[in-house]
């Protein structure tokens, strides 16, 4: 092997080591990003679940407000209840189709 071949081989080995180093760094970064993505997906699922729970609570609160009876609001409350009953009847009719 000539001196020039040895230099080329050393250069090739150095370049190969450098690429291997870069590959390892990219693999670590990729693993880190995958972990971060998993954490963000978990946070998103948790937020979606919290949103659904709050939405249900809000709907229940609205319903409770509609049903609350005061002397002045008795007629309005009856109308609201009648409307709710009609909506439920419509939903049942749609389900029966």
CSV table of C-alpha atoms in Angstrom, one decimal:
chain,number,residue,atom,x,y,z
A,1,UNK,CA,0.0,0.0,0.0
A,2,UNK,CA,1.4,3.3,-1.0
A,3,UNK,CA,1.5,6.5,1.1
A,4,UNK,CA,-1.2,8.1,-1.0
A,5,UNK,CA,-3.4,5.0,-0.4
A,6,UNK,CA,-2.8,5.3,3.3
A,7,UNK,CA,-3.8,9.0,3.3
A,8,UNK,CA,-7.0,8.2,1.3
A,9,UNK,CA,-7.8,5.3,3.7
A,10,UNK,CA,-7.3,7.6,6.7
A,11,UNK,CA,-9.4,10.3,5.1
A,12,UNK,CA,-12.1,7.8,4.4
A,13,UNK,CA,-12.0,6.4,8.0
A,14,UNK,CA,-12.2,10.0,9.4
A,15,UNK,CA,-15.2,10.8,7.1
A,16,UNK,CA,-16.9,7.5,8.0
A,17,UNK,CA,-16.4,8.2,11.8
A,18,UNK,CA,-17.8,11.6,11.3
A,19,UNK,CA,-20.9,10.3,9.5
A,20,UNK,CA,-21.4,7.6,12.2
A,21,UNK,CA,-21.2,10.4,14.8
A,22,UNK,CA,-23.7,12.5,13.0
A,23,UNK,CA,-26.0,9.4,12.6
A,24,UNK,CA,-25.9,8.7,16.3
A,25,UNK,CA,-26.7,12.3,17.1
A,26,UNK,CA,-29.6,12.2,14.7
A,27,UNK,CA,-30.9,9.0,16.2
A,28,UNK,CA,-30.8,10.5,19.7
A,29,UNK,CA,-32.6,13.6,18.5
A,30,UNK,CA,-35.2,11.5,16.7
A,31,UNK,CA,-35.8,9.5,19.9
A,32,UNK,CA,-36.1,12.7,21.9
A,33,UNK,CA,-38.6,14.2,19.4
A,34,UNK,CA,-40.6,10.9,19.4
A,35,UNK,CA,-40.8,11.2,23.2
A,36,UNK,CA,-41.8,14.8,23.0
A,37,UNK,CA,-44.5,13.9,20.4
A,38,UNK,CA,-45.8,11.2,22.7
A,39,UNK,CA,-46.0,13.6,25.6
A,40,UNK,CA,-47.8,16.2,23.5
A,41,UNK,CA,-50.3,13.6,22.3
A,42,UNK,CA,-51.0,12.6,25.9
A,43,UNK,CA,-51.5,16.3,26.8
A,44,UNK,CA,-53.8,16.7,23.8
A,45,UNK,CA,-55.9,13.7,24.9
A,46,UNK,CA,-56.1,15.0,28.4
A,47,UNK,CA,-57.1,18.4,27.2
A,48,UNK,CA,-59.8,16.9,25.0
A,49,UNK,CA,-61.1,14.8,27.9
A,50,UNK,CA,-61.2,17.9,30.1
A,51,UNK,CA,-63.0,19.8,27.4
A,52,UNK,CA,-65.7,17.1,27.1
A,53,UNK,CA,-66.2,17.0,30.8
A,54,UNK,CA,-66.5,20.8,31.0
A,55,UNK,CA,-68.9,20.8,28.1
A,56,UNK,CA,-71.1,18.2,29.8
A,57,UNK,CA,-71.0,20.3,33.0
A,58,UNK,CA,-71.9,23.4,31.1
A,59,UNK,CA,-74.8,21.6,29.4
A,60,UNK,CA,-76.0,20.3,32.7
A,61,UNK,CA,-75.8,23.8,34.2
A,62,UNK,CA,-77.8,25.3,31.3
A,63,UNK,CA,-80.4,22.6,31.8
A,64,UNK,CA,-80.5,23.3,35.5
A,65,UNK,CA,-80.9,27.0,34.8
A,66,UNK,CA,-83.7,26.3,32.4
A,67,UNK,CA,-85.5,24.1,34.9
A,68,UNK,CA,-85.1,26.4,37.8
A,69,UNK,CA,-88.4,27.8,38.8
A,70,UNK,CA,-89.1,31.3,40.1
A,71,UNK,CA,-92.5,32.8,40.4
A,72,UNK,CA,-91.9,35.3,37.7
A,73,UNK,CA,-90.4,32.8,35.4
A,74,UNK,CA,-92.9,30.0,35.8
A,75,UNK,CA,-94.5,30.5,32.3
A,76,UNK,CA,-91.1,30.8,30.6
A,77,UNK,CA,-89.9,27.7,32.4
A,78,UNK,CA,-93.0,25.7,31.3
A,79,UNK,CA,-92.3,26.8,27.7
A,80,UNK,CA,-88.7,25.8,27.9
A,81,UNK,CA,-89.6,22.4,29.3
A,82,UNK,CA,-92.2,21.9,26.6
A,83,UNK,CA,-89.5,22.8,24.0
A,84,UNK,CA,-87.1,20.3,25.6
A,85,UNK,CA,-89.8,17.6,25.6
A,86,UNK,CA,-90.5,18.3,21.9
A,87,UNK,CA,-86.7,18.0,21.1
A,88,UNK,CA,-86.5,14.7,23.0
A,89,UNK,CA,-89.5,13.4,21.1
A,90,UNK,CA,-87.9,14.4,17.8
A,91,UNK,CA,-84.7,12.6,18.8
A,92,UNK,CA,-86.6,9.5,19.7
A,93,UNK,CA,-88.5,9.6,16.4
A,94,UNK,CA,-85.2,9.9,14.6
A,95,UNK,CA,-83.8,7.0,16.5
A,96,UNK,CA,-86.8,4.9,15.6
A,97,UNK,CA,-86.4,5.5,11.9
